[in-house]
Coordinates of C-alpha atoms and ligand atoms in Angstrom, one line a residue:
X1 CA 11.2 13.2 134.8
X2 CA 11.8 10.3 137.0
X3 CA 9.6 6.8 136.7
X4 CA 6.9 5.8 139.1
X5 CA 7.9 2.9 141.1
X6 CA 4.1 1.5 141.2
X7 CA 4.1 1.4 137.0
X8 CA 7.2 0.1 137.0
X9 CA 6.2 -3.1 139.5
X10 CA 2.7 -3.2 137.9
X11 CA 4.0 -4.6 134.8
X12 CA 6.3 -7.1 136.5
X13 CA 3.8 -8.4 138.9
X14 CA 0.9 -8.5 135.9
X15 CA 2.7 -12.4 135.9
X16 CA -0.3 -14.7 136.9
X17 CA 2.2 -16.7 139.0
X18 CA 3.0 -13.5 141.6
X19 CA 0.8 -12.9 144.6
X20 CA 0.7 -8.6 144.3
X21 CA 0.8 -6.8 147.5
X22 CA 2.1 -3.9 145.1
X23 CA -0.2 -2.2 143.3
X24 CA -3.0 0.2 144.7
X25 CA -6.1 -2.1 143.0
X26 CA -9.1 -2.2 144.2
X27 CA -11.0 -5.3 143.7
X28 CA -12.7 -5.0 140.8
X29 CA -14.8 -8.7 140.8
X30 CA -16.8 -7.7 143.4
X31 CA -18.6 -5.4 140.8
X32 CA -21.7 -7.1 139.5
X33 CA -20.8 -8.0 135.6
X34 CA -24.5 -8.1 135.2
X35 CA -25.2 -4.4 136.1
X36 CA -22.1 -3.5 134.5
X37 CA -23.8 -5.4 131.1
X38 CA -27.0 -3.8 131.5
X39 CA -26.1 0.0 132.4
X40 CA -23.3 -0.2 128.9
X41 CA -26.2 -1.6 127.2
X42 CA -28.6 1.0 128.4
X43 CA -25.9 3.5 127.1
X44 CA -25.6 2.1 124.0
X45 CA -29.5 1.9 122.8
X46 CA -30.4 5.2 124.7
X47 CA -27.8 7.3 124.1
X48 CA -24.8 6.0 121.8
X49 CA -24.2 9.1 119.5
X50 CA -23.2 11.7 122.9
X51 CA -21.5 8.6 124.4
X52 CA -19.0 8.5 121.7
X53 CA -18.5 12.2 121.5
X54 CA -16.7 14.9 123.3
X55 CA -17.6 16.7 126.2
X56 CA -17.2 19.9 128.0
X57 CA -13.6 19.9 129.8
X58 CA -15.2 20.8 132.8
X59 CA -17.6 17.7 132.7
X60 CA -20.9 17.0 132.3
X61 CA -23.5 18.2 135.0
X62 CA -25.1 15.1 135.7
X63 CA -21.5 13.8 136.3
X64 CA -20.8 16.6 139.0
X65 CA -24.0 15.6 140.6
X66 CA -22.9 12.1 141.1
X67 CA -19.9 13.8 142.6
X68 CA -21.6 16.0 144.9
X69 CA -23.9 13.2 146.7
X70 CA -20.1 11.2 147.5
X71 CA -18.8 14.6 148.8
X72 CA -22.2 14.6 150.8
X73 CA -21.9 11.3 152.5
X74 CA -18.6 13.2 153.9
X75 CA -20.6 16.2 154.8
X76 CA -18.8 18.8 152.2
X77 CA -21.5 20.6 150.0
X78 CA -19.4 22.8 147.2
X79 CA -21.6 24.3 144.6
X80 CA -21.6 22.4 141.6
X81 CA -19.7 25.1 139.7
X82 CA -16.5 25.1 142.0
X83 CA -15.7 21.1 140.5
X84 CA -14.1 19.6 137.5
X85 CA -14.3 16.0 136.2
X86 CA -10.7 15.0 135.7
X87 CA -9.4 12.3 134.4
X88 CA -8.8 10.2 137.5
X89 CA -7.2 11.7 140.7
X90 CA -3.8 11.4 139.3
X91 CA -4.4 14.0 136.2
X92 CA -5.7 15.9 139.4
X93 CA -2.3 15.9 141.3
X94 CA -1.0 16.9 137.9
X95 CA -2.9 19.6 136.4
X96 CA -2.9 21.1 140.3
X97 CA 1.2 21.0 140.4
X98 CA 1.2 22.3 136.5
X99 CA -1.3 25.4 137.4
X100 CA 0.3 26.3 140.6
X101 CA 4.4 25.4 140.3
X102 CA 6.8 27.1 139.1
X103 CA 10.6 25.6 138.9
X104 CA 12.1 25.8 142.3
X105 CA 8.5 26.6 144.3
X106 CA 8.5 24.8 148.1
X107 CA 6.0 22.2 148.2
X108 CA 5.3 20.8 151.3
X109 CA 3.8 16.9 151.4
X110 CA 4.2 14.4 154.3
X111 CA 6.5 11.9 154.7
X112 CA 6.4 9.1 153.1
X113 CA 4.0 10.6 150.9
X114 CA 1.6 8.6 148.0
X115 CA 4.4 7.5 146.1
X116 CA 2.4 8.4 142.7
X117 CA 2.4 12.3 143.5
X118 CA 6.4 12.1 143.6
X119 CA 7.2 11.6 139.7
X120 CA 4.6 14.7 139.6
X121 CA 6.1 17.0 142.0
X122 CA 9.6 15.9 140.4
X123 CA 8.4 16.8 136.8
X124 CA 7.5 20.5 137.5
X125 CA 10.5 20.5 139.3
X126 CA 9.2 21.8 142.8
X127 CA 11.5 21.9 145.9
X128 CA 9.6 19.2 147.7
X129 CA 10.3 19.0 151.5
X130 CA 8.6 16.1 153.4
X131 CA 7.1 16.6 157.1
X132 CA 7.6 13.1 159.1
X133 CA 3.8 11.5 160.0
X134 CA 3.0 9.4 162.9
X135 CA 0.4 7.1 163.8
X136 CA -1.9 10.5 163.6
X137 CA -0.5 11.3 160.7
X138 CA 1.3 14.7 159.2
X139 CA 3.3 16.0 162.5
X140 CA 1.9 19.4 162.2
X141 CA 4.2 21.2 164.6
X142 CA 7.0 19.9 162.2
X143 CA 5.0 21.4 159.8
X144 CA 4.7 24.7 161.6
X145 CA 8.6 25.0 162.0
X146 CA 8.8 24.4 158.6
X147 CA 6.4 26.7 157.5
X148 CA 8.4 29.2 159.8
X149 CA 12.0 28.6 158.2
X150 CA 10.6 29.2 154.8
X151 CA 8.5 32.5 155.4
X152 CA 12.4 33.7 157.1
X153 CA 14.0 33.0 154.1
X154 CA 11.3 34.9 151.7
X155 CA 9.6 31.8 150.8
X156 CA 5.9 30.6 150.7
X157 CA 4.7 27.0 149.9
X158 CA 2.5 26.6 146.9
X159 CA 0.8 24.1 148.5
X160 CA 0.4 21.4 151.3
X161 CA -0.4 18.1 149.7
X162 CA -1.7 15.8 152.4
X163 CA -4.1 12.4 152.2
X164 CA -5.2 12.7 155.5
X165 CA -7.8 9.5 155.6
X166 CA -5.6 6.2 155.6
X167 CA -3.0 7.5 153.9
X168 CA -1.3 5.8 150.8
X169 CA 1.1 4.3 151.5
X170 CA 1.1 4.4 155.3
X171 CA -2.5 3.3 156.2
X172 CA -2.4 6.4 158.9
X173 CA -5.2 8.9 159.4
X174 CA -4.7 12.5 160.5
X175 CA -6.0 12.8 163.9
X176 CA -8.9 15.8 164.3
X177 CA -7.1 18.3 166.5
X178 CA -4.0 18.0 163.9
X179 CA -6.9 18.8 160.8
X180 CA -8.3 22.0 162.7
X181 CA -4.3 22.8 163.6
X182 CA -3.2 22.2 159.6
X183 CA -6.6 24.7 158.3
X184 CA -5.4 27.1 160.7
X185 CA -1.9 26.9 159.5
X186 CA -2.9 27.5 156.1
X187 CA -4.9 30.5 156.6
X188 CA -2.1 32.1 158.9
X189 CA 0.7 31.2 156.4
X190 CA -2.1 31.7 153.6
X191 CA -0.7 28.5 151.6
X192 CA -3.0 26.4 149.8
X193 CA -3.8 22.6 151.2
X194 CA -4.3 20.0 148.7
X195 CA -6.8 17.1 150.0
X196 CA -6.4 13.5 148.6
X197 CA -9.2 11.4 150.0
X198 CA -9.0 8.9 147.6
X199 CA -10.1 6.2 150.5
X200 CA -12.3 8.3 153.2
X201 CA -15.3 6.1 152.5
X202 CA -13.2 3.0 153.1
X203 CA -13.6 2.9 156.6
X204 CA -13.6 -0.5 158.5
X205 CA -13.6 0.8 162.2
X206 CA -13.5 4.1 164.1
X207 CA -15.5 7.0 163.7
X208 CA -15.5 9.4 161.2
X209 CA -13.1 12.4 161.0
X210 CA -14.1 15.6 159.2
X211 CA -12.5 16.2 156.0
X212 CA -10.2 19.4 155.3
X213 CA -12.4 21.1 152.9
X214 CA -15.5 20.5 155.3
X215 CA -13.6 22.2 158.4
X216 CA -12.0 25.2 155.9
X217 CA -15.1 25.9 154.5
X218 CA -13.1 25.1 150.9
X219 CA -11.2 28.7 150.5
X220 CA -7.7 27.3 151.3
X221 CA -8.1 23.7 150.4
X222 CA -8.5 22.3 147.4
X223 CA -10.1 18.7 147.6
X224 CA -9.1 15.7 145.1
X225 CA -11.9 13.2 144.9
X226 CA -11.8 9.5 142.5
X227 CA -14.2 7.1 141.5
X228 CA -11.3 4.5 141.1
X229 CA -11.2 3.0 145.2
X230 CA -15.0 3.0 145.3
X231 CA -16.4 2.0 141.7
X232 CA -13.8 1.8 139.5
X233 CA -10.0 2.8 138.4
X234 CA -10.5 1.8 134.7
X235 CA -13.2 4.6 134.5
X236 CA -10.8 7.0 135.1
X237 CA -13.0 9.5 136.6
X238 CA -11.7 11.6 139.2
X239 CA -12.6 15.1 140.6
X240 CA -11.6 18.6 141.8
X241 CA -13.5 21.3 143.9
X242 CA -11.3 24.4 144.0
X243 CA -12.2 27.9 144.1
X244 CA -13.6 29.2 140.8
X245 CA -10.0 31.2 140.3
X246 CA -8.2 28.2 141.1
X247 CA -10.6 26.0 138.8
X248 CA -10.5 28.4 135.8
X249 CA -6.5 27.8 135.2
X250 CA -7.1 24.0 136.0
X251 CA -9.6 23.8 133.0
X252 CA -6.7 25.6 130.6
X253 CA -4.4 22.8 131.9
X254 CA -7.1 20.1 131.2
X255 CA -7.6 21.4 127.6
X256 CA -3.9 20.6 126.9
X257 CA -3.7 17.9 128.5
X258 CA -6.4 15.7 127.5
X259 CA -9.8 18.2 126.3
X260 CA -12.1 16.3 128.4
X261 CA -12.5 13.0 130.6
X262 CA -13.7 10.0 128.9
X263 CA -17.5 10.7 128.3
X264 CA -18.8 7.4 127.8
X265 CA -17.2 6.6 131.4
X266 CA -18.7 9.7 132.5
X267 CA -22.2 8.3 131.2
X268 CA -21.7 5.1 132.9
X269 CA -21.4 7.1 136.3
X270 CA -24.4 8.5 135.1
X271 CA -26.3 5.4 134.7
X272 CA -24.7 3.4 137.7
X273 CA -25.7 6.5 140.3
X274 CA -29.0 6.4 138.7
X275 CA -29.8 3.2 140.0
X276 CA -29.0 4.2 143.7
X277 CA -26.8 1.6 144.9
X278 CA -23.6 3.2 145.0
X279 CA -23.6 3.4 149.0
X280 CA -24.7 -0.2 149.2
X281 CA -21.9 -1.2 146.6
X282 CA -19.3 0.4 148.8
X283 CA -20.7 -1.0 152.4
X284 CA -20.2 -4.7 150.8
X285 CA -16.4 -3.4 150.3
X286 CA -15.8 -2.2 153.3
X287 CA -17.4 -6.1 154.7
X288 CA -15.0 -7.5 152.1
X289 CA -11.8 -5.2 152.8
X290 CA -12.0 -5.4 156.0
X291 CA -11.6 -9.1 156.6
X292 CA -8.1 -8.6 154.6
X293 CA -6.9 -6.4 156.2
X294 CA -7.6 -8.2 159.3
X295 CA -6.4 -11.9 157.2
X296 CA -3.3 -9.3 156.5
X297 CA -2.3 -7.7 159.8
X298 CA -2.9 -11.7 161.5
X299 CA -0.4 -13.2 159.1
X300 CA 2.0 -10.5 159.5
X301 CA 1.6 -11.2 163.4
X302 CA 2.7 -15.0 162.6
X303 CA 5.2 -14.1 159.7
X304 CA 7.2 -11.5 160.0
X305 CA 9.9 -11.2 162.3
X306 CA 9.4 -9.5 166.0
X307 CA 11.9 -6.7 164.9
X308 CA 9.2 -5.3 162.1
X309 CA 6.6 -3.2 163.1
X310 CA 3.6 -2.3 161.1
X311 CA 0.7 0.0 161.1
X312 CA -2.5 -1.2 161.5
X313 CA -4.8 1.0 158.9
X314 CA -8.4 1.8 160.2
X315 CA -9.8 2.1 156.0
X316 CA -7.7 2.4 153.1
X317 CA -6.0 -0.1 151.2
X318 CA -2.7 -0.5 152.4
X319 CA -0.6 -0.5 155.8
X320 CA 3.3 0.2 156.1
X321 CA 5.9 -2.3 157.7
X322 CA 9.3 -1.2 158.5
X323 CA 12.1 -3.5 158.7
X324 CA 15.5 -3.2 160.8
X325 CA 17.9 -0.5 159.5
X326 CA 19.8 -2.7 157.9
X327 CA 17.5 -4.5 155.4
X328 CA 16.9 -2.4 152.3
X329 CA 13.5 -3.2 150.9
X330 CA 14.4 -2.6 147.1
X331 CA 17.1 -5.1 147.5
X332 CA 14.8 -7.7 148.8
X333 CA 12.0 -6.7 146.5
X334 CA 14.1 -8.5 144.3
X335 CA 14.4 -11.5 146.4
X336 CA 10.6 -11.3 146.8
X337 CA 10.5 -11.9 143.3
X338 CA 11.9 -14.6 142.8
X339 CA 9.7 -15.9 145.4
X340 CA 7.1 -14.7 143.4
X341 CA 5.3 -11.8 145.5
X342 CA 5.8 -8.3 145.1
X343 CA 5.6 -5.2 147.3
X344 CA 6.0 -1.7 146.9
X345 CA 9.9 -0.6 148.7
X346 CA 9.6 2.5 150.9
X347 CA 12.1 4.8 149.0
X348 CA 9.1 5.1 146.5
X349 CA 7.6 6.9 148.5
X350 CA 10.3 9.6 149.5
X351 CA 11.6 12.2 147.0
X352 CA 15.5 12.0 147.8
X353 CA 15.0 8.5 147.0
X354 CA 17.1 7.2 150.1
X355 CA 15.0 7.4 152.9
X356 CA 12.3 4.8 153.4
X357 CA 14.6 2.0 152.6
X358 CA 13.8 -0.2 155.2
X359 CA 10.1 0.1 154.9
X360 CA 7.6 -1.8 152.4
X361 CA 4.1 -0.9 151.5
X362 CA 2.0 -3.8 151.4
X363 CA -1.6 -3.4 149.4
X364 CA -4.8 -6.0 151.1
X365 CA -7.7 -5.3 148.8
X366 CA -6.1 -7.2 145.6
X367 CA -5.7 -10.3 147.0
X368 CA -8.3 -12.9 148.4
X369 CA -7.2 -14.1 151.7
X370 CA -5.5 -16.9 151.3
X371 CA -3.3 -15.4 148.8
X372 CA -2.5 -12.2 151.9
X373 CA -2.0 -14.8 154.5
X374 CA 1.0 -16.7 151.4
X375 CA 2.0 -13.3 149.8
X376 CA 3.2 -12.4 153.8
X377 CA 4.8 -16.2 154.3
X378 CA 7.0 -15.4 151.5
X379 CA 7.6 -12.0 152.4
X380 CA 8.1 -13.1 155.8
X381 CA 10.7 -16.1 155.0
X382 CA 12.7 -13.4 152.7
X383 CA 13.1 -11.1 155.7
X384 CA 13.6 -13.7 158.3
X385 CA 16.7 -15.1 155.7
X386 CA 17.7 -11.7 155.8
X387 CA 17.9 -10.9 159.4
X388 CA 19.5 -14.7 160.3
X389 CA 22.4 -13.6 157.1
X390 CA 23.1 -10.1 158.9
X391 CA 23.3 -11.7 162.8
X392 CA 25.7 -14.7 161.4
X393 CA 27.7 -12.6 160.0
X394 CA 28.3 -9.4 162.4
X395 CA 27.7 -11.7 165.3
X396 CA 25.5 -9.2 166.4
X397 CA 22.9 -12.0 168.0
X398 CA 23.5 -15.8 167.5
X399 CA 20.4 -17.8 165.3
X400 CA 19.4 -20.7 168.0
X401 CA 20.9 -23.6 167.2
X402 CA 18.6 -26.9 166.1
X403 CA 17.0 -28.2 169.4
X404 CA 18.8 -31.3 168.7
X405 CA 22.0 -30.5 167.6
X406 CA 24.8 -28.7 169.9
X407 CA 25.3 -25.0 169.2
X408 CA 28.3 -24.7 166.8
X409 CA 31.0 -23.5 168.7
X410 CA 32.6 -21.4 166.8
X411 CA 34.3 -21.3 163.6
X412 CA 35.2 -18.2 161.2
X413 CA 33.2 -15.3 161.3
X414 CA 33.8 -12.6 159.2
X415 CA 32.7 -8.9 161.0
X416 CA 31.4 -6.5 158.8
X417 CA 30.6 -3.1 159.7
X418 CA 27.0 -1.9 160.3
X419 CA 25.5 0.0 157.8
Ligands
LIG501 C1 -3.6 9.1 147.3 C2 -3.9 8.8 145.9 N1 -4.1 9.8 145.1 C3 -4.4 9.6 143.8 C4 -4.5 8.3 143.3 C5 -4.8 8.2 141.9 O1 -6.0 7.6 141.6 P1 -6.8 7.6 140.3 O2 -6.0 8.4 139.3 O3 -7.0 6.2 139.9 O4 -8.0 8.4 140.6 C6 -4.3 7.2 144.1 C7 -4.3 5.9 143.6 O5 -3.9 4.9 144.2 C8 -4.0 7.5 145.5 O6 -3.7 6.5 146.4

């Protein structure tokens, strides 16, 4: 067992006084408190005594038809009997690993990968190997040689986990020709994908790209779909559609876990879909994420040094900056602390725990945007201290000397090695 990075920060950056660039929130004021008040109420007088009971572990029907018009608006039309509510995405990724993992089984995820899955993988104690992404995402030839090496050696993946739509935590979307390429790869190595499209609706610009289980007809993928990025996390409703063998042992690991999602939540989803605003709801996020991620990427253009590079997410919640070599982002998460803004440090979101270290994932839906635009001038200041400490001391590049003061000729400097 091995702690989650992103728990871990949540409860330090819950302080009022830290701007959070951390955690994976959605923002959760833009939901009307006046529909929320009258869709509980409506709950309460109409149906109170099956809101407060169990349910089936599978979930409720009327639940899986609110999940079948989101999977429409991304053209994918299971049949209602190949899903299962789950409590949130997350006990998704978990019951998935659980059914399908034994100790020592080859996963395959990209690299970084969402930094929640890795405590998961680690805890069923699978042999995770990471395929390096680009700005099109997982680099599927990697993937292919991969794929290859393991099938020499006698060994088969249990699954690919990808999130191929503005991935957490690098903002990067899996380019078309590299879906079509990973489906194929899947059928020809017959190894199960696992879709996380937590954030395909977010979309602020481009077009469209088809989703995994859309383009493999859902026989080799099984899809991972949440409420929490586009109504709500605290609901904790989340989804699977799987083949009905597939879906069959994930119910016996649901009944262990948990017995059944939340069923009052599941009744709000009810009453909120009823009402028919859900698309509208998440057009006026995509207005309002948007213009921070925009607020986000022009401070980091102003703040951060010219030897970070970022990516520039097209949906999704977060983008991925990575820092010279040298700079390790969980030793300056601490300095950013001080300073009072947090971030999530790359390692988190790599399984051997060392590579990543100069990157940062930095969240922009959480934050309004003045609080982005001063959550990256802190950031910023940290890493530009950091860079000017490293070139004084190795020498490596002289800081400019004030305009009006002579450059300091000289004096002691100590070399150190570079790391
Ligand atoms: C890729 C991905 N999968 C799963 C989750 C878990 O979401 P939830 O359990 O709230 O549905 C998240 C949350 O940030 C995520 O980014």
């Amino acid at each position: 067992m091995r702690s989650s990075a992103m728990r871990d920060l949540m409860a330090i950056t819950a302080r009022p006084e830290v701007i959070s660039l951390a955690g994976g929130l959605p923002d959760t004021s833009t939901f009307p408190a006046e529909s929320f008040a009258a869709q509980m109420t409506r709950i309460a007088h109409e149906s109170s005594a099956e809101a407060l009971q169990y349910g089936p572990t599978e979930g409720f029907d009327e639940t899986k038809d609110c999940i079948l018009e989101v999977m429409a608006a991304e053209e994918m039309a299971p049949d209602r009997d190949d899903l299962i509510v789950t409590t949130g995405g997350q006990q998704a990724i978990d019951l998935i690993t659980k059914t399908l993992v034994d100790p020592g089984d080859p996963v395959i995820c990209e690299a970084p990968t969402y930094p929640g899955a890795v405590p998961t993988f680690c805890s069923y104690e699978a042999d995770v190997h990471q395929v390096s992404t680009d700005d099109d995402g997982m680099r599927v030839e990697e993937l292919e040689r991969l794929l290859n090496d393991l099938a020499r050696s006698g060994r088969r993946p249990k699954f690919i986990y990808s999130v191929p739509s503005f991935q957490n935590p690098a903002g990067v979307t899996l380019s078309e020709e590299r879906r079509r390429r990973l489906v194929e790869l899947a059928r020809e190595h017959e190894v199960m994908i696992v879709e996380d499209n937590p954030y395909g609706l977010l979309r602020y610009d481009g077009e469209a790209q088809p989703t995994l289980y859309s383009l493999d007809g859902g026989d080799y993928v099984l899809y991972l779909g949440t409420f929490s990025k586009i109504l709500s996390p605290g609901i904790r409703i989340g989804w699977v559609a799987a083949p009905p063998p597939v879906l069959e042992k994930i119910a016996l690991g649901k009944q262990a876990a948990d017995l059944c999602t939340s069923t009052l939540t599941q009744y709000f989803v009810r009453e909120y879909f009823g009402e028919g605003r859900w698309r509208q709801y998440i057009e006026d996020l995509v207005e309002i994420y948007r213009d921070r991620r925009d607020a986000m990427v022009e401070a980091l253009e102003r703040h951060f040094p010219p030897q970070a590079v970022w990516s520039v997410p097209e949906g999704g919640l977060f983008l991925w900056a990575t820092l010279p070599g040298y700079i390790d982002t969980t030793n300056l998460l601490a300095k950013a602390l001080r300073e009072n803004v947090a971030f999530v440090p790359g390692r988190a979101a790599y399984v051997d725990g060392t590579s990543g270290a100069s990157s940062m994932r930095l969240n922009f839906s959480a934050s309004d945007e003045d609080q982005l635009r001063e959550g990256v001038r802190r950031i910023g200041q940290v890493i530009t201290e950091q860079i000017e400490l490293y070139e004084t001391i190795t020498g490596e590049h002289r800081v400019a000397a004030p305009p009006d003061e002579p450059e300091d000729p000289g004096g002691e400097v100590v070399p150190l090695p570079r790391r």
